[in-house]
Coordinates of N, CA and C in Angstrom, one line a residue:
M1 N 162.9 66.0 19.8 CA 162.0 64.9 20.3 C 162.0 63.8 19.3
S2 N 162.0 62.5 19.7 CA 162.0 61.4 18.8 C 160.7 61.3 18.1
K3 N 160.8 60.7 16.9 CA 159.5 60.5 16.1 C 158.5 59.6 16.7
M4 N 157.3 59.8 16.5 CA 156.2 58.9 17.0 C 155.4 58.4 15.9
A5 N 155.4 57.2 15.5 CA 154.7 56.7 14.4 C 153.3 56.2 14.9
S6 N 152.4 56.0 13.9 CA 151.0 55.5 14.3 C 151.1 54.1 14.8
P7 N 150.5 53.9 15.9 CA 150.5 52.5 16.6 C 149.8 51.5 15.7
M8 N 148.7 51.9 15.0 CA 148.0 51.0 14.2 C 148.8 50.5 13.0
R9 N 149.7 51.4 12.4 CA 150.6 51.0 11.4 C 151.5 50.0 11.9
A10 N 152.0 50.2 13.1 CA 153.0 49.2 13.7 C 152.4 47.9 13.9
M11 N 151.1 47.7 14.0 CA 150.6 46.3 14.2 C 150.9 45.4 13.0
Y12 N 151.1 46.0 11.8 CA 151.3 45.2 10.6 C 152.7 45.3 10.1
L13 N 153.6 45.9 10.7 CA 154.9 46.1 10.2 C 155.8 44.9 10.5
G14 N 155.5 44.2 11.6 CA 156.5 43.2 12.0 C 157.7 43.8 12.6
S15 N 158.7 43.0 12.9 CA 159.9 43.4 13.6 C 160.7 44.4 12.7
R16 N 161.3 45.4 13.3 CA 162.2 46.3 12.6 C 163.5 45.6 12.4
A17 N 164.2 45.9 11.3 CA 165.5 45.3 11.0 C 166.7 45.8 11.7
L18 N 166.6 45.8 13.0 CA 167.6 46.4 13.9 C 168.0 45.2 14.8
G19 N 169.2 45.2 15.2 CA 169.8 44.2 16.1 C 169.2 44.5 17.5
R20 N 169.1 43.5 18.2 CA 168.6 43.6 19.6 C 169.7 44.3 20.4
L21 N 169.2 45.2 21.3 CA 170.1 45.9 22.1 C 170.2 45.2 23.4
R22 N 171.4 44.8 23.8 CA 171.6 44.1 25.1 C 171.9 45.1 26.2
V23 N 171.0 45.2 27.1 CA 171.0 46.3 28.1 C 171.7 45.7 29.3
T24 N 172.8 46.4 29.8 CA 173.4 45.9 31.0 C 172.9 46.6 32.2
G25 N 172.9 45.9 33.3 CA 172.5 46.5 34.6 C 171.0 46.6 34.7
L26 N 170.2 46.0 33.7 CA 168.8 46.2 33.8 C 168.1 45.1 34.6
L27 N 168.6 43.9 34.6 CA 168.0 42.7 35.1 C 168.2 42.6 36.6
R28 N 167.9 43.5 37.4 CA 168.0 43.5 38.8 C 166.8 42.9 39.4
N29 N 167.0 42.1 40.5 CA 165.9 41.6 41.3 C 164.9 40.8 40.5
P30 N 165.4 39.8 39.7 CA 164.3 39.0 39.0 C 163.6 38.1 40.0
V31 N 162.4 37.7 39.7 CA 161.6 36.9 40.6 C 162.0 35.4 40.3
P32 N 162.7 34.7 41.2 CA 163.2 33.3 40.9 C 162.4 32.2 41.4
V33 N 161.4 32.5 42.3 CA 160.8 31.4 43.1 C 159.5 30.9 42.4
T34 N 159.5 29.6 42.0 CA 158.3 29.2 41.3 C 157.1 29.1 42.1
S35 N 157.2 29.0 43.5 CA 156.0 28.9 44.3 C 155.5 30.3 44.7
R36 N 156.2 31.3 44.3 CA 155.7 32.7 44.7 C 154.4 33.0 43.8
R37 N 153.5 33.5 44.4 CA 152.1 33.8 43.7 C 151.8 35.2 43.6
E38 N 152.8 36.1 43.7 CA 152.5 37.5 43.4 C 153.8 38.2 43.0
I39 N 153.6 39.3 42.3 CA 154.7 40.1 41.9 C 154.3 41.6 42.2
S40 N 155.3 42.3 42.8 CA 155.1 43.7 43.1 C 156.1 44.5 42.2
F41 N 155.6 45.4 41.5 CA 156.5 46.2 40.7 C 156.1 47.6 40.6
K42 N 157.0 48.5 40.2 CA 156.7 49.9 39.8 C 157.1 50.1 38.4
L43 N 156.7 51.2 37.8 CA 157.2 51.4 36.5 C 158.6 52.0 36.5
D44 N 159.4 51.6 35.7 CA 160.8 52.0 35.8 C 161.1 53.3 34.9
E45 N 161.3 54.3 35.6 CA 161.4 55.7 34.9 C 162.6 55.7 34.0
K46 N 163.6 54.9 34.2 CA 164.8 54.8 33.3 C 164.4 54.2 32.0
T47 N 163.4 53.5 31.9 CA 163.0 52.9 30.6 C 161.9 53.8 29.9
A48 N 161.3 54.8 30.5 CA 160.2 55.4 30.0 C 160.5 56.4 28.8
H49 N 159.8 56.2 27.7 CA 160.0 57.1 26.6 C 159.7 58.6 27.0
S50 N 160.3 59.6 26.3 CA 160.2 60.9 26.7 C 158.8 61.5 26.7
S51 N 157.8 60.9 26.0 CA 156.4 61.3 25.9 C 155.6 60.8 27.1
L52 N 156.2 60.0 28.0 CA 155.5 59.4 29.1 C 155.9 60.0 30.4
D53 N 155.0 60.3 31.3 CA 155.2 60.7 32.6 C 154.7 59.7 33.7
L54 N 155.4 59.4 34.7 CA 155.0 58.5 35.7 C 154.3 59.3 36.9
F55 N 153.3 58.7 37.5 CA 152.6 59.4 38.6 C 152.2 58.3 39.6
K56 N 151.6 58.7 40.8 CA 151.1 57.9 41.9 C 152.3 56.9 42.2
K57 N 153.4 57.5 42.6 CA 154.6 56.7 43.1 C 155.0 55.6 42.1
D58 N 155.0 56.1 40.8 CA 155.5 55.3 39.7 C 154.7 54.0 39.5
T59 N 153.4 54.0 39.8 CA 152.5 52.9 39.5 C 151.6 53.3 38.3
G60 N 151.6 54.5 37.9 CA 150.7 55.0 36.8 C 151.6 55.7 35.7
V61 N 151.1 55.7 34.5 CA 151.8 56.4 33.4 C 150.7 57.2 32.6
I62 N 151.2 58.4 32.2 CA 150.3 59.3 31.4 C 151.0 59.7 30.1
Y63 N 150.3 59.8 29.1 CA 150.9 60.1 27.7 C 150.8 61.6 27.6
R64 N 151.9 62.3 27.2 CA 151.9 63.7 26.9 C 152.3 63.8 25.4
M65 N 151.3 64.5 24.6 CA 151.6 64.5 23.2 C 152.9 65.2 22.8
L66 N 153.2 66.3 23.5 CA 154.5 66.9 23.2 C 155.6 66.3 23.9
G67 N 155.3 65.8 25.1 CA 156.4 65.1 25.9 C 157.5 66.0 26.4
I68 N 158.5 65.4 26.8 CA 159.7 66.1 27.3 C 160.8 66.1 26.3
D69 N 161.4 67.2 26.1 CA 162.6 67.3 25.2 C 163.5 66.3 25.6
P70 N 163.9 65.3 24.7 CA 164.8 64.2 25.0 C 166.1 64.7 25.6
S71 N 166.5 65.9 25.1 CA 167.8 66.4 25.6 C 167.7 66.8 27.1
K72 N 166.5 66.9 27.6 CA 166.3 67.4 29.0 C 166.3 66.2 30.0
I73 N 166.2 65.0 29.5 CA 166.1 63.9 30.4 C 167.4 63.0 30.4
P74 N 167.7 62.4 31.5 CA 168.9 61.6 31.5 C 169.0 60.6 30.3
Q75 N 170.1 60.5 29.7 CA 170.2 59.6 28.5 C 171.0 58.3 29.0
N76 N 170.3 57.2 28.7 CA 170.9 55.9 29.1 C 170.3 54.9 28.1
P77 N 171.0 53.7 28.0 CA 170.6 52.7 27.0 C 169.3 52.0 27.4
E78 N 168.8 52.2 28.6 CA 167.6 51.5 29.0 C 166.3 52.2 28.5
R79 N 166.4 53.5 28.1 CA 165.2 54.3 27.7 C 164.7 54.0 26.3
F80 N 163.4 53.8 26.1 CA 162.8 53.6 24.9 C 162.9 54.9 24.0
R81 N 163.4 54.8 22.8 CA 163.7 56.0 22.1 C 162.6 56.3 20.9
E82 N 162.0 55.2 20.4 CA 161.1 55.5 19.2 C 159.7 55.4 19.5
W83 N 159.3 54.7 20.7 CA 157.9 54.4 20.9 C 157.6 54.7 22.4
A84 N 156.3 55.0 22.6 CA 155.9 55.4 24.0 C 155.7 54.2 24.8
V85 N 156.8 53.6 25.3 CA 156.8 52.3 26.1 C 157.5 52.5 27.4
V86 N 157.1 51.8 28.4 CA 157.8 51.8 29.7 C 157.6 50.4 30.2
L87 N 158.7 49.9 30.9 CA 158.6 48.6 31.5 C 158.5 48.6 33.0
G88 N 158.1 47.5 33.6 CA 158.1 47.3 35.1 C 159.5 47.1 35.6
D89 N 159.7 47.4 36.8 CA 161.1 47.3 37.3 C 161.4 45.9 38.0
N90 N 160.6 45.0 37.8 CA 160.8 43.6 38.5 C 160.7 42.5 37.5
P91 N 161.7 42.1 36.8 CA 161.6 41.0 35.8 C 161.2 39.7 36.5
M92 N 160.6 38.8 35.8 CA 160.2 37.5 36.2 C 160.9 36.4 35.4
V93 N 161.4 35.3 36.1 CA 162.0 34.3 35.4 C 161.4 32.9 35.7
S94 N 160.3 32.9 36.5 CA 159.6 31.7 36.7 C 158.3 32.0 37.4
G95 N 157.4 31.0 37.6 CA 156.2 31.1 38.5 C 155.0 31.6 37.7
R96 N 153.9 31.8 38.5 CA 152.6 32.3 38.0 C 152.4 33.6 38.7
H97 N 152.1 34.7 38.0 CA 152.0 36.0 38.6 C 150.8 36.8 37.9
Y98 N 150.1 37.6 38.8 CA 148.9 38.3 38.4 C 149.0 39.7 38.8
W99 N 148.6 40.6 37.8 CA 148.5 42.0 38.2 C 147.3 42.6 37.4
E100 N 146.9 43.8 37.7 CA 145.8 44.4 37.1 C 146.1 45.8 36.5
V101 N 145.4 46.3 35.6 CA 145.6 47.6 35.0 C 144.3 48.3 34.8
T102 N 144.2 49.5 35.3 CA 143.0 50.3 35.1 C 143.3 51.0 33.8
V103 N 142.3 50.8 32.8 CA 142.5 51.2 31.4 C 141.5 52.2 31.0
K104 N 140.6 52.6 31.8 CA 139.4 53.4 31.5 C 139.7 54.8 30.9
K105 N 141.0 55.3 31.3 CA 141.3 56.7 30.8 C 142.2 56.7 29.6
S106 N 142.3 55.5 28.9 CA 143.1 55.5 27.7 C 142.3 54.7 26.6
T107 N 142.3 55.2 25.4 CA 141.6 54.4 24.3 C 142.5 53.8 23.3
E108 N 143.9 53.9 23.5 CA 144.8 53.3 22.6 C 146.1 53.0 23.4
F109 N 146.2 51.7 23.7 CA 147.3 51.2 24.5 C 147.6 49.8 24.2
R110 N 148.8 49.3 24.8 CA 149.2 47.9 24.8 C 149.7 47.6 26.1
I111 N 149.3 46.4 26.6 CA 149.7 45.8 27.9 C 150.2 44.4 27.8
G112 N 151.2 44.0 28.5 CA 151.7 42.7 28.4 C 153.0 42.5 29.1
V113 N 153.9 41.7 28.4 CA 155.2 41.5 29.0 C 156.2 41.5 27.8
A114 N 157.5 41.7 28.1 CA 158.5 41.8 27.1 C 159.8 41.4 27.8
D115 N 160.7 40.9 26.9 CA 162.1 40.6 27.4 C 162.6 41.9 28.0
A116 N 163.1 41.8 29.2 CA 163.6 43.0 29.9 C 164.7 43.7 29.2
D117 N 165.4 42.9 28.2 CA 166.5 43.6 27.5 C 166.1 43.8 26.0
M118 N 164.8 43.9 25.7 CA 164.4 44.0 24.3 C 165.0 45.4 23.7
S119 N 165.1 45.4 22.4 CA 165.6 46.6 21.8 C 164.8 47.8 22.1
R120 N 165.4 48.9 22.5 CA 164.8 50.2 22.8 C 164.4 50.9 21.5
D121 N 164.6 50.4 20.4 CA 164.1 51.0 19.1 C 162.9 50.3 18.6
E122 N 162.4 49.3 19.3 CA 161.2 48.6 18.8 C 160.0 48.9 19.8
C123 N 158.8 48.6 19.3 CA 157.7 48.7 20.1 C 157.1 47.4 20.6
I124 N 156.6 47.3 21.8 CA 156.0 46.0 22.3 C 154.9 45.7 21.3
G125 N 154.7 44.4 21.1 CA 153.7 43.9 20.1 C 154.2 43.8 18.7
V126 N 155.3 44.5 18.4 CA 156.0 44.3 17.1 C 157.2 43.6 17.3
S127 N 158.0 43.8 18.4 CA 159.2 43.1 18.7 C 158.8 41.6 18.8
N128 N 159.7 40.7 18.4 CA 159.5 39.3 18.5 C 159.8 38.8 20.0
R129 N 160.1 39.7 20.9 CA 160.4 39.4 22.2 C 159.4 40.0 23.2
S130 N 158.2 40.2 22.7 CA 157.1 40.8 23.5 C 155.8 40.1 23.2
W131 N 154.9 40.1 24.1 CA 153.6 39.5 24.0 C 152.6 40.4 24.7
V132 N 151.7 41.0 23.9 CA 150.8 42.0 24.5 C 149.4 41.8 24.0
F133 N 148.5 42.5 24.7 CA 147.1 42.8 24.4 C 147.0 44.2 24.1
A134 N 146.4 44.6 22.9 CA 146.3 45.9 22.4 C 144.8 46.3 22.3
Y135 N 144.6 47.6 22.6 CA 143.2 48.2 22.5 C 143.4 49.4 21.6
S136 N 142.6 49.5 20.4 CA 142.8 50.6 19.5 C 141.5 50.6 18.7
H137 N 140.9 51.8 18.4 CA 139.7 52.0 17.6 C 138.6 51.1 18.1
K138 N 138.5 51.0 19.4 CA 137.4 50.3 20.2 C 137.4 48.8 20.0
K139 N 138.6 48.3 19.6 CA 138.8 46.9 19.5 C 140.0 46.3 20.2
W140 N 139.9 45.1 20.7 CA 141.0 44.4 21.3 C 141.7 43.5 20.3
Y141 N 143.0 43.3 20.6 CA 143.8 42.4 19.7 C 144.8 41.7 20.7
G142 N 145.2 40.5 20.3 CA 146.4 39.9 20.9 C 147.5 40.1 19.9
M143 N 148.7 40.4 20.3 CA 149.8 40.6 19.4 C 151.0 39.8 19.8
V144 N 151.4 38.9 18.8 CA 152.6 38.1 19.0 C 153.4 38.2 17.7
V145 N 154.6 38.7 17.7 CA 155.4 38.9 16.5 C 154.6 39.5 15.5
K146 N 154.4 38.8 14.3 CA 153.7 39.5 13.1 C 152.2 39.1 13.2
K147 N 151.8 38.4 14.2 CA 150.4 38.0 14.2 C 149.6 39.0 15.0
T148 N 148.4 39.5 14.5 CA 147.5 40.3 15.2 C 146.2 39.5 15.3
I149 N 145.7 39.2 16.5 CA 144.6 38.3 16.7 C 143.5 39.1 17.3
P150 N 142.4 39.3 16.5 CA 141.2 40.0 17.0 C 140.6 39.3 18.2
I151 N 140.2 40.0 19.3 CA 139.6 39.5 20.5 C 138.2 40.2 20.6
T152 N 137.1 39.4 20.6 CA 135.8 40.0 20.5 C 135.1 39.9 21.9
N153 N 134.0 40.7 21.9 CA 133.0 40.6 23.1 C 133.6 41.0 24.4
I154 N 134.5 42.0 24.4 CA 135.1 42.6 25.6 C 134.6 43.9 25.9
G155 N 134.5 44.8 24.9 CA 134.2 46.2 25.2 C 135.4 46.9 25.7
H156 N 135.2 48.0 26.6 CA 136.2 48.7 27.1 C 136.0 48.8 28.6
P157 N 136.4 47.8 29.4 CA 136.2 47.7 30.8 C 137.1 48.7 31.4
S158 N 136.7 49.1 32.7 CA 137.6 50.0 33.4 C 138.9 49.4 33.9
K159 N 138.9 48.1 34.1 CA 140.1 47.4 34.6 C 140.2 46.0 34.0
V160 N 141.4 45.5 33.7 CA 141.6 44.1 33.3 C 142.8 43.6 34.1
G161 N 142.8 42.2 34.1 CA 143.9 41.5 34.7 C 144.8 40.9 33.7
L162 N 146.1 40.6 34.1 CA 147.0 39.9 33.3 C 147.6 38.7 34.1
L163 N 147.6 37.5 33.6 CA 148.1 36.4 34.3 C 149.2 35.8 33.5
L164 N 150.4 35.8 34.1 CA 151.6 35.2 33.4 C 151.9 33.8 34.1
D165 N 152.0 32.8 33.2 CA 152.4 31.5 33.6 C 153.7 31.2 32.9
Y166 N 154.8 31.5 33.6 CA 156.2 31.4 32.9 C 156.4 30.1 32.4
E167 N 156.3 29.0 33.2 CA 156.7 27.7 32.8 C 155.9 27.1 31.7
S168 N 154.6 27.5 31.7 CA 153.7 27.0 30.6 C 153.8 27.9 29.4
G169 N 154.5 29.0 29.4 CA 154.6 29.9 28.3 C 153.3 30.5 27.9
K170 N 152.6 31.0 28.8 CA 151.3 31.6 28.6 C 151.1 33.0 29.2
L171 N 150.4 33.9 28.5 CA 150.1 35.2 29.0 C 148.6 35.3 28.8
S172 N 147.8 35.6 29.8 CA 146.3 35.6 29.6 C 145.8 37.0 30.0
L173 N 144.8 37.4 29.2 CA 144.0 38.6 29.5 C 142.8 38.1 30.4
V174 N 142.5 38.8 31.5 CA 141.6 38.3 32.5 C 140.5 39.3 32.7
D175 N 139.3 38.9 32.8 CA 138.1 39.8 33.2 C 138.3 39.9 34.8
S176 N 138.8 41.0 35.2 CA 139.1 41.2 36.7 C 137.8 41.2 37.6
E177 N 136.6 41.5 37.0 CA 135.4 41.5 37.8 C 134.9 40.1 38.0
K178 N 134.9 39.3 36.9 CA 134.4 37.9 36.9 C 135.5 36.9 37.3
G179 N 136.8 37.3 37.2 CA 137.9 36.3 37.5 C 137.9 35.2 36.5
T180 N 137.6 35.6 35.2 CA 137.7 34.5 34.1 C 138.7 34.9 33.1
L181 N 139.2 33.9 32.4 CA 140.1 34.2 31.3 C 139.4 34.7 30.0
I182 N 139.9 35.7 29.4 CA 139.3 36.3 28.1 C 140.0 35.7 26.9
H183 N 141.3 35.7 27.0 CA 142.1 35.2 25.9 C 143.5 34.9 26.4
T184 N 144.2 33.9 25.8 CA 145.5 33.4 26.2 C 146.4 33.4 25.0
L185 N 147.6 34.0 25.2 CA 148.6 34.0 24.2 C 149.7 32.9 24.5
I186 N 150.2 32.2 23.5 CA 151.2 31.2 23.7 C 152.5 31.9 23.5
A187 N 153.4 31.8 24.5 CA 154.7 32.6 24.4 C 155.9 31.6 24.4
D188 N 157.1 32.2 24.1 CA 158.3 31.5 24.1 C 159.3 32.3 25.0
F189 N 159.1 32.1 26.3 CA 160.0 32.9 27.2 C 161.3 32.3 27.3
R190 N 162.4 33.0 27.0 CA 163.8 32.6 27.1 C 164.6 33.2 28.1
G191 N 164.1 34.2 28.8 CA 164.9 34.8 29.9 C 163.9 35.7 30.7
P192 N 164.5 36.6 31.5 CA 163.6 37.5 32.4 C 162.7 38.3 31.5
V193 N 161.4 38.3 31.9 CA 160.5 39.2 31.2 C 159.8 40.2 32.2
A194 N 159.5 41.4 31.7 CA 159.0 42.4 32.6 C 157.6 42.8 32.2
P195 N 156.8 43.3 33.1 CA 155.5 43.9 32.7 C 155.8 45.1 31.7
A196 N 155.0 45.2 30.7 CA 155.3 46.2 29.6 C 154.0 46.9 29.3
F197 N 154.2 48.2 29.0 CA 153.1 49.1 28.7 C 153.5 50.1 27.6
A198 N 152.5 50.4 26.7 CA 152.6 51.4 25.7 C 151.3 52.1 25.6
L199 N 151.3 53.4 25.4 CA 150.0 54.1 25.2 C 150.2 55.4 24.4
W200 N 149.1 55.8 23.7 CA 149.2 56.9 22.8 C 148.2 58.0 23.1
N201 N 147.5 57.8 24.3 CA 146.6 58.9 24.8 C 146.2 58.4 26.2
G202 N 145.8 59.4 27.0 CA 145.3 59.1 28.4 C 146.3 58.5 29.3
E203 N 145.9 57.7 30.2 CA 146.7 57.1 31.2 C 146.4 55.7 31.6
L204 N 147.3 55.0 32.1 CA 147.1 53.6 32.7 C 147.6 53.6 34.1
L205 N 146.9 52.8 34.9 CA 147.3 52.7 36.3 C 147.5 51.2 36.7
T206 N 148.7 50.8 37.2 CA 148.9 49.5 37.5 C 148.6 49.1 39.0
H207 N 148.3 47.8 39.2 CA 148.0 47.3 40.5 C 148.7 45.9 40.7
S208 N 149.8 45.9 41.4 CA 150.6 44.7 41.6 C 150.6 44.3 43.0
G209 N 151.4 43.2 43.4 CA 151.3 42.7 44.7 C 150.0 41.9 45.0
L210 N 149.4 41.3 43.9 CA 148.1 40.7 44.1 C 148.3 39.1 44.0
D211 N 147.6 38.4 44.7 CA 147.6 36.9 44.6 C 146.9 36.5 43.3
V212 N 147.4 35.4 42.8 CA 146.7 34.8 41.6 C 145.3 34.4 42.0
P213 N 144.3 34.7 41.4 CA 142.9 34.3 41.8 C 142.8 32.8 41.8
D214 N 142.2 32.3 42.8 CA 142.1 30.8 43.0 C 141.6 30.1 41.9
N215 N 140.6 30.6 41.1 CA 140.0 29.9 40.0 C 140.7 30.0 38.7
L216 N 141.9 30.6 38.7 CA 142.7 30.8 37.4 C 143.8 29.8 37.4

């Protein structure tokens, strides 16, 4: 089984000194229409680290401490090898898109977006081609490259929203109950980006195919 490092340590490591892995055949069905106001996706099993299991028709992910013996799962260049990461199966190349994540059953996770072809040896939030919000030790953070930005006065809600504005280069964390922005990260999108998830305990459940709230 591949090694699993502490996610808190990873917040301050910065990008690993490995070349980016160009994954072929991954960028299927990107969302190209700027007027489209929703994205529907499932979690892509081919990208899931061996410690992660998918459930509820591949819309949820659960962390298994022991995981699956890597030799027992299909080997392919799309699978994350070092970190408990999984990507959504529908990359986006334009437009504004909104989805929600039920987070109440995990206390250590990261959610956001990443280049669909990011290195499978890096973790989202550490890679310079990912933009995420992290929850760990009862605190929220924004993570962009080597920057870790504390986000206060959120607590641990049962569900949060994510709003991607591709053309504006923004990813926002949303209070899904109030329909208000909590924090916005400034991004430099250069190609297709996919919903991205990492967790080190419990489970996350995704909800896609949602319209962008009118007031956002």
